[in-house]
Amino acid sequence: MLYRRAEIASVFAGDACHLDYPYEALLQGYQRLLTNQFHDILPGSSIHQVYEDCAKDYAWIQSNGTAILNTALTALEAQIPHGEGDVLVWNFLSWPRSQCVSVCLKDTPLSSASAVTAFNAAGKAMKSSFAPASGVLTFLAEDVPAMGYALFSLRACAPEASPSVSVSQSGLENRFYKIRLDENGHFVSLYDKRCGREVLAGPSNRLVIFEDKPAAESAWNIDLEYQNKRWDLDGVEEIRVVEQTPLRGVLRVCRSFHRSRIEQDIILYGDSDRIDFRTRVSWQETEKMLKAEFLVDVLSSRATYEIQFAAIERTTHNNTSFDRTKFEVPAHRWADLSEGRYGVSLLNDCKYGYDIKGQRMRLTLLRAPVFPDPTGDKGEHEFTYSLLPHAGNWITANTVRAGYELNVPLLAQRCAASQAVGSLPAAKSFARSLQDNVIIDTVKRAEDGSGIIVRLYESSGSKTEAALEFSFPAEGVWECNLMEEEERRMPLCGNRLAFSIRPFEIKTF
C-alpha cells in the first residue's frame, strides 16, 4: 500500500505542482519488492538465510517508498495556504470518508495546553481528545474528500461535550453495540442496537492454539488433523482500560502461553460500527498455530471471501469429502457470513487464512513451522483484525470499503511552516468514483509516459452504469487493456467520464 500511495501522491503533485514523476525511483522499489514477492519468500517457506537478506531489502523498500511519498506530499503542502501547526489529512481511497487520526504536538506551542481541538476549514469543531502527557491529539477527521485531502487547524480550547464510549473491564458500549465480556476477556454478548439482535452464539474472540504438525513440509502444509489438539487461552494476566474518550474506548487484555505473550487492544469507536482488535504477539512457539475464533448467530450454507478484484463463495459445511478438505480458505481483506437479513464480516490487515464452518468464524494469525526454516514466524508481530456486524449482506454493508479503510487509513501530517501563498484550496478531491461498488485501485503515470493511468473495478458482482470525476486537465480519455495499449476513445463530459462496467470487471483508462 505504501507504493500505491506514493504513485497516487506523485500524480497529484505532478498535476498541481508540476513535480516530475519519480518513475525510476518507483521502478527500482517495485523491482526489489517483486523480487521478494517470490512464492517461497512471501509465505514463509524459504530457508532462514533468505529472510535475513529480505529484511534488509524491505528496510530499503520502505525507506525508498516513504521518501517518494513525502516528497510529493511536501510539494502539495507548499501549494495549500495554511498556518504553522495545521494538519493535512490525506485520503487515498476513491470515496469521501471520516476516520480518527492522531498527530503528536510535542515541541510545538500547543504541547503545554491542557486541551486542544481540531477545526475544519469551515470552522466546525471536530471531536477531539488530547493527552498532555504524551502530546498526542486524536480527532475525528470528518468528510475528507475522495482521493484528496482536507486541512484542519488546531486551537488550545476544550472540545464540545459529546457522548463518550463506555468501557470497563466487563464490557464496552457505544451507539451501535453493547458488548459484555467474561472474567477472561472473551466476548459473551454483542448486542446490535441498530437491528435489535444478539450477534453471538457463544464465547467469541477466543484465541486458540492448535498443535500444527503436518505429515510433510510444515511451512507449506496444514493437515486437517491439527484440530485434534487445541489449547484455549482462557487465562488472562491483565484486563485494564487504557482509553475512554468521546472518540473511542480501548480495553487491553494480556495473555501468555508457554514463552509467548499476547497483548490485545479491543477498540470500540464512537462514530464507527467496526470493532478493532489491535494485537501484539511475542511468538516463541514451535509447531503451533494461533487462531482467533468467533461463534456468530448467523446460519448460512455459504460464506463469501474477497479475492483479487472480486469475491467468491464457498460452503460452510462438510457434506462431502471435497467440502471436508476445504478447511482453510485464502482471502484478501475480508470474509463474510450472511443469512437473509443479517451478517458478520471478519476483516484483516495482513492475515489471509480463514476457517468458516457452521456458525464458527476463525482467522489464522500465526504458525510456527520448522522446515525449511526452524525459526519460522518466531519473533515480534503486530496486526489488526476487525469485526463488522451488519444488516443485509456484505454488499449492502459495504464490506469491501470497510476492508479498504482498515488497510488504508487516513494519513495525518502536521504542516511544517506557515505559507502565505498557494494555489490549492483547503480541501480537494483529485479523483472519485460516483458509485459505491466501483473502486479506483490505481492512479499512476502511464508506462510510456504519455498520460495518467486510472484502474478501477466493479466490486459487488453487479453490472453498473458508472461515472468517474477527476480534476486532471484531460485532452482525452482512452480505455486500454492491462498492457496500457489503447483500445477505444471514451466520450468525456467536462471532468466526468461515464461508462458501463460488468460484474467484477477491471477497467483501465
PDB file of N, CA and C in Angstrom, residues 121-216:
ATOM      1  N   ALA A 121     -11.952  23.505   7.721  1.00  0.00           N
ATOM      2  CA  ALA A 121     -11.787  24.790   7.045  1.00  0.00           C
ATOM      3  C   ALA A 121     -13.008  25.690   7.198  1.00  0.00           C
ATOM      4  N   ALA A 122     -14.186  25.091   7.443  1.00  0.00           N
ATOM      5  CA  ALA A 122     -15.404  25.877   7.641  1.00  0.00           C
ATOM      6  C   ALA A 122     -15.568  26.338   9.080  1.00  0.00           C
ATOM      7  N   GLY A 123     -14.609  25.987   9.953  1.00  0.00           N
ATOM      8  CA  GLY A 123     -14.685  26.405  11.341  1.00  0.00           C
ATOM      9  C   GLY A 123     -15.448  25.464  12.242  1.00  0.00           C
ATOM     10  N   LYS A 124     -15.826  24.306  11.748  1.00  0.00           N
ATOM     11  CA  LYS A 124     -16.555  23.342  12.566  1.00  0.00           C
ATOM     12  C   LYS A 124     -15.586  22.567  13.447  1.00  0.00           C
ATOM     13  N   ALA A 125     -15.903  22.483  14.737  1.00  0.00           N
ATOM     14  CA  ALA A 125     -15.060  21.742  15.667  1.00  0.00           C
ATOM     15  C   ALA A 125     -15.221  20.243  15.438  1.00  0.00           C
ATOM     16  N   MET A 126     -14.097  19.549  15.409  1.00  0.00           N
ATOM     17  CA  MET A 126     -14.101  18.091  15.291  1.00  0.00           C
ATOM     18  C   MET A 126     -14.077  17.476  16.695  1.00  0.00           C
ATOM     19  N   LYS A 127     -14.642  16.305  16.841  1.00  0.00           N
ATOM     20  CA  LYS A 127     -14.494  15.579  18.100  1.00  0.00           C
ATOM     21  C   LYS A 127     -13.012  15.326  18.324  1.00  0.00           C
ATOM     22  N   SER A 128     -12.510  15.768  19.476  1.00  0.00           N
ATOM     23  CA  SER A 128     -11.065  15.742  19.707  1.00  0.00           C
ATOM     24  C   SER A 128     -10.765  15.239  21.110  1.00  0.00           C
ATOM     25  N   SER A 129      -9.574  14.641  21.247  1.00  0.00           N
ATOM     26  CA  SER A 129      -9.100  14.187  22.547  1.00  0.00           C
ATOM     27  C   SER A 129      -7.591  14.415  22.607  1.00  0.00           C
ATOM     28  N   PHE A 130      -7.141  15.160  23.612  1.00  0.00           N
ATOM     29  CA  PHE A 130      -5.719  15.490  23.743  1.00  0.00           C
ATOM     30  C   PHE A 130      -5.164  14.881  25.018  1.00  0.00           C
ATOM     31  N   ALA A 131      -4.021  14.205  24.900  1.00  0.00           N
ATOM     32  CA  ALA A 131      -3.347  13.614  26.052  1.00  0.00           C
ATOM     33  C   ALA A 131      -2.092  14.434  26.347  1.00  0.00           C
ATOM     34  N   PRO A 132      -2.122  15.353  27.311  1.00  0.00           N
ATOM     35  CA  PRO A 132      -0.968  16.221  27.575  1.00  0.00           C
ATOM     36  C   PRO A 132       0.309  15.448  27.892  1.00  0.00           C
ATOM     37  N   ALA A 133       0.195  14.308  28.547  1.00  0.00           N
ATOM     38  CA  ALA A 133       1.392  13.563  28.948  1.00  0.00           C
ATOM     39  C   ALA A 133       2.204  13.105  27.734  1.00  0.00           C
ATOM     40  N   SER A 134       1.510  12.625  26.712  1.00  0.00           N
ATOM     41  CA  SER A 134       2.199  12.151  25.504  1.00  0.00           C
ATOM     42  C   SER A 134       2.261  13.201  24.415  1.00  0.00           C
ATOM     43  N   GLY A 135       1.428  14.238  24.532  1.00  0.00           N
ATOM     44  CA  GLY A 135       1.364  15.263  23.498  1.00  0.00           C
ATOM     45  C   GLY A 135       0.639  14.832  22.250  1.00  0.00           C
ATOM     46  N   VAL A 136      -0.157  13.772  22.335  1.00  0.00           N
ATOM     47  CA  VAL A 136      -0.841  13.237  21.161  1.00  0.00           C
ATOM     48  C   VAL A 136      -2.279  13.749  21.109  1.00  0.00           C
ATOM     49  N   LEU A 137      -2.633  14.334  19.976  1.00  0.00           N
ATOM     50  CA  LEU A 137      -4.006  14.764  19.714  1.00  0.00           C
ATOM     51  C   LEU A 137      -4.653  13.763  18.765  1.00  0.00           C
ATOM     52  N   THR A 138      -5.817  13.258  19.161  1.00  0.00           N
ATOM     53  CA  THR A 138      -6.614  12.392  18.291  1.00  0.00           C
ATOM     54  C   THR A 138      -7.915  13.118  17.986  1.00  0.00           C
ATOM     55  N   PHE A 139      -8.295  13.141  16.718  1.00  0.00           N
ATOM     56  CA  PHE A 139      -9.566  13.782  16.365  1.00  0.00           C
ATOM     57  C   PHE A 139     -10.231  13.053  15.211  1.00  0.00           C
ATOM     58  N   LEU A 140     -11.534  13.254  15.103  1.00  0.00           N
ATOM     59  CA  LEU A 140     -12.306  12.663  14.015  1.00  0.00           C
ATOM     60  C   LEU A 140     -12.213  13.599  12.817  1.00  0.00           C
ATOM     61  N   ALA A 141     -11.460  13.191  11.804  1.00  0.00           N
ATOM     62  CA  ALA A 141     -11.348  13.977  10.574  1.00  0.00           C
ATOM     63  C   ALA A 141     -12.575  13.667   9.715  1.00  0.00           C
ATOM     64  N   GLU A 142     -13.510  14.603   9.690  1.00  0.00           N
ATOM     65  CA  GLU A 142     -14.780  14.368   9.008  1.00  0.00           C
ATOM     66  C   GLU A 142     -14.702  14.742   7.534  1.00  0.00           C
ATOM     67  N   ASP A 143     -15.310  13.911   6.713  1.00  0.00           N
ATOM     68  CA  ASP A 143     -15.565  14.214   5.296  1.00  0.00           C
ATOM     69  C   ASP A 143     -14.304  14.614   4.530  1.00  0.00           C
ATOM     70  N   VAL A 144     -13.267  13.819   4.656  1.00  0.00           N
ATOM     71  CA  VAL A 144     -12.061  14.059   3.862  1.00  0.00           C
ATOM     72  C   VAL A 144     -12.364  13.617   2.430  1.00  0.00           C
ATOM     73  N   PRO A 145     -12.175  14.501   1.438  1.00  0.00           N
ATOM     74  CA  PRO A 145     -12.602  14.200   0.062  1.00  0.00           C
ATOM     75  C   PRO A 145     -11.917  12.961  -0.507  1.00  0.00           C
ATOM     76  N   ALA A 146     -12.588  12.349  -1.473  1.00  0.00           N
ATOM     77  CA  ALA A 146     -12.066  11.160  -2.140  1.00  0.00           C
ATOM     78  C   ALA A 146     -10.767  11.478  -2.867  1.00  0.00           C
ATOM     79  N   MET A 147      -9.788  10.578  -2.769  1.00  0.00           N
ATOM     80  CA  MET A 147      -8.507  10.748  -3.456  1.00  0.00           C
ATOM     81  C   MET A 147      -8.045  12.207  -3.341  1.00  0.00           C
ATOM     82  N   GLY A 148      -7.961  12.679  -2.095  1.00  0.00           N
ATOM     83  CA  GLY A 148      -7.623  14.080  -1.886  1.00  0.00           C
ATOM     84  C   GLY A 148      -7.259  14.353  -0.445  1.00  0.00           C
ATOM     85  N   TYR A 149      -7.549  15.556   0.024  1.00  0.00           N
ATOM     86  CA  TYR A 149      -7.094  15.982   1.341  1.00  0.00           C
ATOM     87  C   TYR A 149      -8.070  16.984   1.927  1.00  0.00           C
ATOM     88  N   ALA A 150      -7.904  17.221   3.235  1.00  0.00           N
ATOM     89  CA  ALA A 150      -8.612  18.297   3.928  1.00  0.00           C
ATOM     90  C   ALA A 150      -7.666  18.893   4.954  1.00  0.00           C
ATOM     91  N   LEU A 151      -7.751  20.214   5.130  1.00  0.00           N
ATOM     92  CA  LEU A 151      -6.888  20.941   6.063  1.00  0.00           C
ATOM     93  C   LEU A 151      -7.651  21.190   7.361  1.00  0.00           C
ATOM     94  N   PHE A 152      -6.994  20.946   8.499  1.00  0.00           N
ATOM     95  CA  PHE A 152      -7.586  21.176   9.812  1.00  0.00           C
ATOM     96  C   PHE A 152      -6.650  22.068  10.628  1.00  0.00           C
ATOM     97  N   SER A 153      -7.228  23.032  11.335  1.00  0.00           N
ATOM     98  CA  SER A 153      -6.444  23.897  12.214  1.00  0.00           C
ATOM     99  C   SER A 153      -6.643  23.452  13.654  1.00  0.00           C
ATOM    100  N   LEU A 154      -5.658  23.759  14.503  1.00  0.00           N
ATOM    101  CA  LEU A 154      -5.688  23.338  15.899  1.00  0.00           C
ATOM    102  C   LEU A 154      -5.719  24.561  16.806  1.00  0.00           C
ATOM    103  N   ARG A 155      -6.526  24.476  17.853  1.00  0.00           N
ATOM    104  CA  ARG A 155      -6.617  25.568  18.822  1.00  0.00           C
ATOM    105  C   ARG A 155      -6.572  25.009  20.236  1.00  0.00           C
ATOM    106  N   ALA A 156      -6.012  25.796  21.144  1.00  0.00           N
ATOM    107  CA  ALA A 156      -5.937  25.392  22.544  1.00  0.00           C
ATOM    108  C   ALA A 156      -7.256  25.711  23.232  1.00  0.00           C
ATOM    109  N   CYS A 157      -8.229  24.845  23.056  1.00  0.00           N
ATOM    110  CA  CYS A 157      -9.526  25.004  23.690  1.00  0.00           C
ATOM    111  C   CYS A 157     -10.142  23.636  23.892  1.00  0.00           C
ATOM    112  N   ALA A 158     -11.059  23.552  24.830  1.00  0.00           N
ATOM    113  CA  ALA A 158     -11.701  22.271  25.127  1.00  0.00           C
ATOM    114  C   ALA A 158     -12.726  21.950  24.048  1.00  0.00           C
ATOM    115  N   PRO A 159     -12.819  20.683  23.631  1.00  0.00           N
ATOM    116  CA  PRO A 159     -13.844  20.306  22.652  1.00  0.00           C
ATOM    117  C   PRO A 159     -15.225  20.341  23.282  1.00  0.00           C
ATOM    118  N   GLU A 160     -16.230  20.456  22.431  1.00  0.00           N
ATOM    119  CA  GLU A 160     -17.603  20.407  22.930  1.00  0.00           C
ATOM    120  C   GLU A 160     -17.879  19.035  23.518  1.00  0.00           C
ATOM    121  N   ALA A 161     -18.664  19.029  24.595  1.00  0.00           N
ATOM    122  CA  ALA A 161     -19.014  17.755  25.231  1.00  0.00           C
ATOM    123  C   ALA A 161     -19.867  16.921  24.282  1.00  0.00           C
ATOM    124  N   SER A 162     -19.592  15.647  24.246  1.00  0.00           N
ATOM    125  CA  SER A 162     -20.371  14.727  23.418  1.00  0.00           C
ATOM    126  C   SER A 162     -20.395  13.381  24.110  1.00  0.00           C
ATOM    127  N   PRO A 163     -21.389  12.553  23.800  1.00  0.00           N
ATOM    128  CA  PRO A 163     -21.477  11.251  24.475  1.00  0.00           C
ATOM    129  C   PRO A 163     -20.212  10.433  24.247  1.00  0.00           C
ATOM    130  N   SER A 164     -19.688   9.845  25.311  1.00  0.00           N
ATOM    131  CA  SER A 164     -18.455   9.076  25.206  1.00  0.00           C
ATOM    132  C   SER A 164     -18.770   7.608  24.995  1.00  0.00           C
ATOM    133  N   VAL A 165     -17.748   6.880  24.571  1.00  0.00           N
ATOM    134  CA  VAL A 165     -17.828   5.432  24.550  1.00  0.00           C
ATOM    135  C   VAL A 165     -17.634   4.947  25.974  1.00  0.00           C
ATOM    136  N   SER A 166     -18.464   4.035  26.411  1.00  0.00           N
ATOM    137  CA  SER A 166     -18.336   3.479  27.750  1.00  0.00           C
ATOM    138  C   SER A 166     -17.465   2.234  27.697  1.00  0.00           C
ATOM    139  N   VAL A 167     -16.495   2.144  28.605  1.00  0.00           N
ATOM    140  CA  VAL A 167     -15.612   0.981  28.626  1.00  0.00           C
ATOM    141  C   VAL A 167     -15.233   0.652  30.066  1.00  0.00           C
ATOM    142  N   SER A 168     -15.281  -0.633  30.388  1.00  0.00           N
ATOM    143  CA  SER A 168     -14.869  -1.132  31.697  1.00  0.00           C
ATOM    144  C   SER A 168     -14.279  -2.521  31.502  1.00  0.00           C
ATOM    145  N   GLN A 169     -13.812  -3.132  32.574  1.00  0.00           N
ATOM    146  CA  GLN A 169     -13.238  -4.464  32.472  1.00  0.00           C
ATOM    147  C   GLN A 169     -14.261  -5.517  32.070  1.00  0.00           C
ATOM    148  N   SER A 170     -15.525  -5.191  32.212  1.00  0.00           N
ATOM    149  CA  SER A 170     -16.564  -6.178  31.899  1.00  0.00           C
ATOM    150  C   SER A 170     -17.325  -5.877  30.619  1.00  0.00           C
ATOM    151  N   GLY A 171     -16.968  -4.781  29.899  1.00  0.00           N
ATOM    152  CA  GLY A 171     -17.698  -4.522  28.671  1.00  0.00           C
ATOM    153  C   GLY A 171     -17.411  -3.172  28.055  1.00  0.00           C
ATOM    154  N   LEU A 172     -17.948  -2.994  26.846  1.00  0.00           N
ATOM    155  CA  LEU A 172     -17.828  -1.740  26.113  1.00  0.00           C
ATOM    156  C   LEU A 172     -19.183  -1.426  25.500  1.00  0.00           C
ATOM    157  N   GLU A 173     -19.445  -0.117  25.274  1.00  0.00           N
ATOM    158  CA  GLU A 173     -20.730   0.256  24.690  1.00  0.00           C
ATOM    159  C   GLU A 173     -20.577   1.572  23.934  1.00  0.00           C
ATOM    160  N   ASN A 174     -21.204   1.635  22.746  1.00  0.00           N
ATOM    161  CA  ASN A 174     -21.354   2.880  22.001  1.00  0.00           C
ATOM    162  C   ASN A 174     -22.770   2.921  21.449  1.00  0.00           C
ATOM    163  N   ARG A 175     -23.009   3.804  20.510  1.00  0.00           N
ATOM    164  CA  ARG A 175     -24.381   3.912  20.000  1.00  0.00           C
ATOM    165  C   ARG A 175     -24.763   2.762  19.086  1.00  0.00           C
ATOM    166  N   PHE A 176     -23.785   1.952  18.684  1.00  0.00           N
ATOM    167  CA  PHE A 176     -24.062   0.811  17.808  1.00  0.00           C
ATOM    168  C   PHE A 176     -24.224  -0.500  18.573  1.00  0.00           C
ATOM    169  N   TYR A 177     -23.348  -0.715  19.575  1.00  0.00           N
ATOM    170  CA  TYR A 177     -23.277  -2.023  20.213  1.00  0.00           C
ATOM    171  C   TYR A 177     -23.207  -1.912  21.734  1.00  0.00           C
ATOM    172  N   LYS A 178     -23.632  -2.991  22.382  1.00  0.00           N
ATOM    173  CA  LYS A 178     -23.372  -3.207  23.799  1.00  0.00           C
ATOM    174  C   LYS A 178     -22.670  -4.554  23.920  1.00  0.00           C
ATOM    175  N   ILE A 179     -21.440  -4.544  24.436  1.00  0.00           N
ATOM    176  CA  ILE A 179     -20.601  -5.739  24.486  1.00  0.00           C
ATOM    177  C   ILE A 179     -20.365  -6.115  25.939  1.00  0.00           C
ATOM    178  N   ARG A 180     -20.558  -7.414  26.266  1.00  0.00           N
ATOM    179  CA  ARG A 180     -20.233  -7.926  27.591  1.00  0.00           C
ATOM    180  C   ARG A 180     -19.090  -8.920  27.479  1.00  0.00           C
ATOM    181  N   LEU A 181     -18.166  -8.835  28.429  1.00  0.00           N
ATOM    182  CA  LEU A 181     -17.025  -9.736  28.476  1.00  0.00           C
ATOM    183  C   LEU A 181     -17.069 -10.565  29.758  1.00  0.00           C
ATOM    184  N   ASP A 182     -16.519 -11.778  29.692  1.00  0.00           N
ATOM    185  CA  ASP A 182     -16.407 -12.577  30.912  1.00  0.00           C
ATOM    186  C   ASP A 182     -15.098 -12.240  31.623  1.00  0.00           C
ATOM    187  N   GLU A 183     -14.821 -12.964  32.713  1.00  0.00           N
ATOM    188  CA  GLU A 183     -13.637 -12.655  33.509  1.00  0.00           C
ATOM    189  C   GLU A 183     -12.337 -12.932  32.767  1.00  0.00           C
ATOM    190  N   ASN A 184     -12.411 -13.668  31.641  1.00  0.00           N
ATOM    191  CA  ASN A 184     -11.226 -13.972  30.841  1.00  0.00           C
ATOM    192  C   ASN A 184     -11.071 -13.051  29.636  1.00  0.00           C
ATOM    193  N   GLY A 185     -11.924 -12.052  29.521  1.00  0.00           N
ATOM    194  CA  GLY A 185     -11.812 -11.101  28.423  1.00  0.00           C
ATOM    195  C   GLY A 185     -12.427 -11.572  27.128  1.00  0.00           C
ATOM    196  N   HIS A 186     -13.217 -12.665  27.161  1.00  0.00           N
ATOM    197  CA  HIS A 186     -13.896 -13.138  25.954  1.00  0.00           C
ATOM    198  C   HIS A 186     -15.253 -12.452  25.804  1.00  0.00           C
ATOM    199  N   PHE A 187     -15.669 -12.257  24.556  1.00  0.00           N
ATOM    200  CA  PHE A 187     -16.996 -11.711  24.293  1.00  0.00           C
ATOM    201  C   PHE A 187     -18.042 -12.784  24.630  1.00  0.00           C
ATOM    202  N   VAL A 188     -18.972 -12.458  25.531  1.00  0.00           N
ATOM    203  CA  VAL A 188     -20.086 -13.374  25.804  1.00  0.00           C
ATOM    204  C   VAL A 188     -21.399 -12.802  25.283  1.00  0.00           C
ATOM    205  N   SER A 189     -21.384 -11.524  24.925  1.00  0.00           N
ATOM    206  CA  SER A 189     -22.565 -10.916  24.304  1.00  0.00           C
ATOM    207  C   SER A 189     -22.127  -9.728  23.464  1.00  0.00           C
ATOM    208  N   LEU A 190     -22.701  -9.639  22.270  1.00  0.00           N
ATOM    209  CA  LEU A 190     -22.510  -8.482  21.389  1.00  0.00           C
ATOM    210  C   LEU A 190     -23.880  -8.141  20.844  1.00  0.00           C
ATOM    211  N   TYR A 191     -24.521  -7.145  21.460  1.00  0.00           N
ATOM    212  CA  TYR A 191     -25.893  -6.783  21.085  1.00  0.00           C
ATOM    213  C   TYR A 191     -25.855  -5.628  20.102  1.00  0.00           C
ATOM    214  N   ASP A 192     -26.446  -5.835  18.928  1.00  0.00           N
ATOM    215  CA  ASP A 192     -26.523  -4.817  17.886  1.00  0.00           C
ATOM    216  C   ASP A 192     -27.761  -3.970  18.129  1.00  0.00           C
ATOM    217  N   LYS A 193     -27.563  -2.726  18.593  1.00  0.00           N
ATOM    218  CA  LYS A 193     -28.694  -1.854  18.913  1.00  0.00           C
ATOM    219  C   LYS A 193     -29.475  -1.451  17.670  1.00  0.00           C
ATOM    220  N   ARG A 194     -28.797  -1.344  16.526  1.00  0.00           N
ATOM    221  CA  ARG A 194     -29.453  -0.896  15.303  1.00  0.00           C
ATOM    222  C   ARG A 194     -30.496  -1.898  14.834  1.00  0.00           C
ATOM    223  N   CYS A 195     -30.186  -3.178  14.962  1.00  0.00           N
ATOM    224  CA  CYS A 195     -31.070  -4.229  14.450  1.00  0.00           C
ATOM    225  C   CYS A 195     -31.807  -4.956  15.563  1.00  0.00           C
ATOM    226  N   GLY A 196     -31.477  -4.643  16.824  1.00  0.00           N
ATOM    227  CA  GLY A 196     -32.163  -5.268  17.940  1.00  0.00           C
ATOM    228  C   GLY A 196     -31.941  -6.767  18.011  1.00  0.00           C
ATOM    229  N   ARG A 197     -30.689  -7.212  17.853  1.00  0.00           N
ATOM    230  CA  ARG A 197     -30.427  -8.645  17.905  1.00  0.00           C
ATOM    231  C   ARG A 197     -29.047  -8.939  18.474  1.00  0.00           C
ATOM    232  N   GLU A 198     -28.942 -10.120  19.075  1.00  0.00           N
ATOM    233  CA  GLU A 198     -27.683 -10.629  19.572  1.00  0.00           C
ATOM    234  C   GLU A 198     -26.871 -11.178  18.400  1.00  0.00           C
ATOM    235  N   VAL A 199     -25.597 -10.796  18.328  1.00  0.00           N
ATOM    236  CA  VAL A 199     -24.738 -11.190  17.222  1.00  0.00           C
ATOM    237  C   VAL A 199     -24.095 -12.549  17.463  1.00  0.00           C
ATOM    238  N   LEU A 200     -23.845 -12.894  18.721  1.00  0.00           N
ATOM    239  CA  LEU A 200     -23.036 -14.064  19.033  1.00  0.00           C
ATOM    240  C   LEU A 200     -23.882 -15.277  19.413  1.00  0.00           C
ATOM    241  N   ALA A 201     -23.312 -16.452  19.127  1.00  0.00           N
ATOM    242  CA  ALA A 201     -23.941 -17.716  19.507  1.00  0.00           C
ATOM    243  C   ALA A 201     -23.135 -18.428  20.585  1.00  0.00           C
ATOM    244  N   GLY A 202     -22.060 -17.825  21.047  1.00  0.00           N
ATOM    245  CA  GLY A 202     -21.216 -18.427  22.072  1.00  0.00           C
ATOM    246  C   GLY A 202     -20.021 -17.539  22.337  1.00  0.00           C
ATOM    247  N   PRO A 203     -19.171 -17.912  23.289  1.00  0.00           N
ATOM    248  CA  PRO A 203     -17.989 -17.100  23.608  1.00  0.00           C
ATOM    249  C   PRO A 203     -17.158 -16.816  22.362  1.00  0.00           C
ATOM    250  N   SER A 204     -16.745 -15.568  22.189  1.00  0.00           N
ATOM    251  CA  SER A 204     -16.101 -15.155  20.937  1.00  0.00           C
ATOM    252  C   SER A 204     -14.869 -14.293  21.205  1.00  0.00           C
ATOM    253  N   ASN A 205     -14.139 -14.080  20.144  1.00  0.00           N
ATOM    254  CA  ASN A 205     -12.785 -13.539  20.187  1.00  0.00           C
ATOM    255  C   ASN A 205     -11.933 -14.362  21.148  1.00  0.00           C
ATOM    256  N   ARG A 206     -12.102 -15.674  21.057  1.00  0.00           N
ATOM    257  CA  ARG A 206     -11.251 -16.590  21.799  1.00  0.00           C
ATOM    258  C   ARG A 206      -9.984 -16.824  20.992  1.00  0.00           C
ATOM    259  N   LEU A 207      -8.849 -16.718  21.629  1.00  0.00           N
ATOM    260  CA  LEU A 207      -7.575 -17.051  20.996  1.00  0.00           C
ATOM    261  C   LEU A 207      -7.272 -18.511  21.308  1.00  0.00           C
ATOM    262  N   VAL A 208      -7.084 -19.288  20.249  1.00  0.00           N
ATOM    263  CA  VAL A 208      -6.932 -20.734  20.377  1.00  0.00           C
ATOM    264  C   VAL A 208      -5.626 -21.148  19.711  1.00  0.00           C
ATOM    265  N   ILE A 209      -4.863 -22.002  20.384  1.00  0.00           N
ATOM    266  CA  ILE A 209      -3.630 -22.558  19.821  1.00  0.00           C
ATOM    267  C   ILE A 209      -3.837 -24.035  19.526  1.00  0.00           C
ATOM    268  N   PHE A 210      -3.431 -24.439  18.320  1.00  0.00           N
ATOM    269  CA  PHE A 210      -3.551 -25.821  17.880  1.00  0.00           C
ATOM    270  C   PHE A 210      -2.163 -26.411  17.678  1.00  0.00           C
ATOM    271  N   GLU A 211      -2.068 -27.720  17.881  1.00  0.00           N
ATOM    272  CA  GLU A 211      -0.844 -28.415  17.508  1.00  0.00           C
ATOM    273  C   GLU A 211      -0.797 -28.525  15.987  1.00  0.00           C
ATOM    274  N   ASP A 212       0.303 -28.085  15.395  1.00  0.00           N
ATOM    275  CA  ASP A 212       0.394 -27.965  13.930  1.00  0.00           C
ATOM    276  C   ASP A 212       1.594 -28.768  13.439  1.00  0.00           C
ATOM    277  N   LYS A 213       1.365 -30.070  13.215  1.00  0.00           N
ATOM    278  CA  LYS A 213       2.439 -30.966  12.782  1.00  0.00           C
ATOM    279  C   LYS A 213       2.023 -31.700  11.515  1.00  0.00           C
ATOM    280  N   PRO A 214       2.063 -31.024  10.355  1.00  0.00           N
ATOM    281  CA  PRO A 214       1.707 -31.719   9.117  1.00  0.00           C
ATOM    282  C   PRO A 214       2.666 -32.863   8.827  1.00  0.00           C
ATOM    283  N   ALA A 215       2.186 -33.826   8.056  1.00  0.00           N
ATOM    284  CA  ALA A 215       2.979 -35.025   7.781  1.00  0.00           C
ATOM    285  C   ALA A 215       4.253 -34.703   7.016  1.00  0.00           C
ATOM    286  N   ALA A 216       4.222 -33.648   6.199  1.00  0.00           N
ATOM    287  CA  ALA A 216       5.398 -33.293   5.399  1.00  0.00           C
ATOM    288  C   ALA A 216       5.402 -31.798   5.138  1.00  0.00           C
TER     289      ALA A 216
END
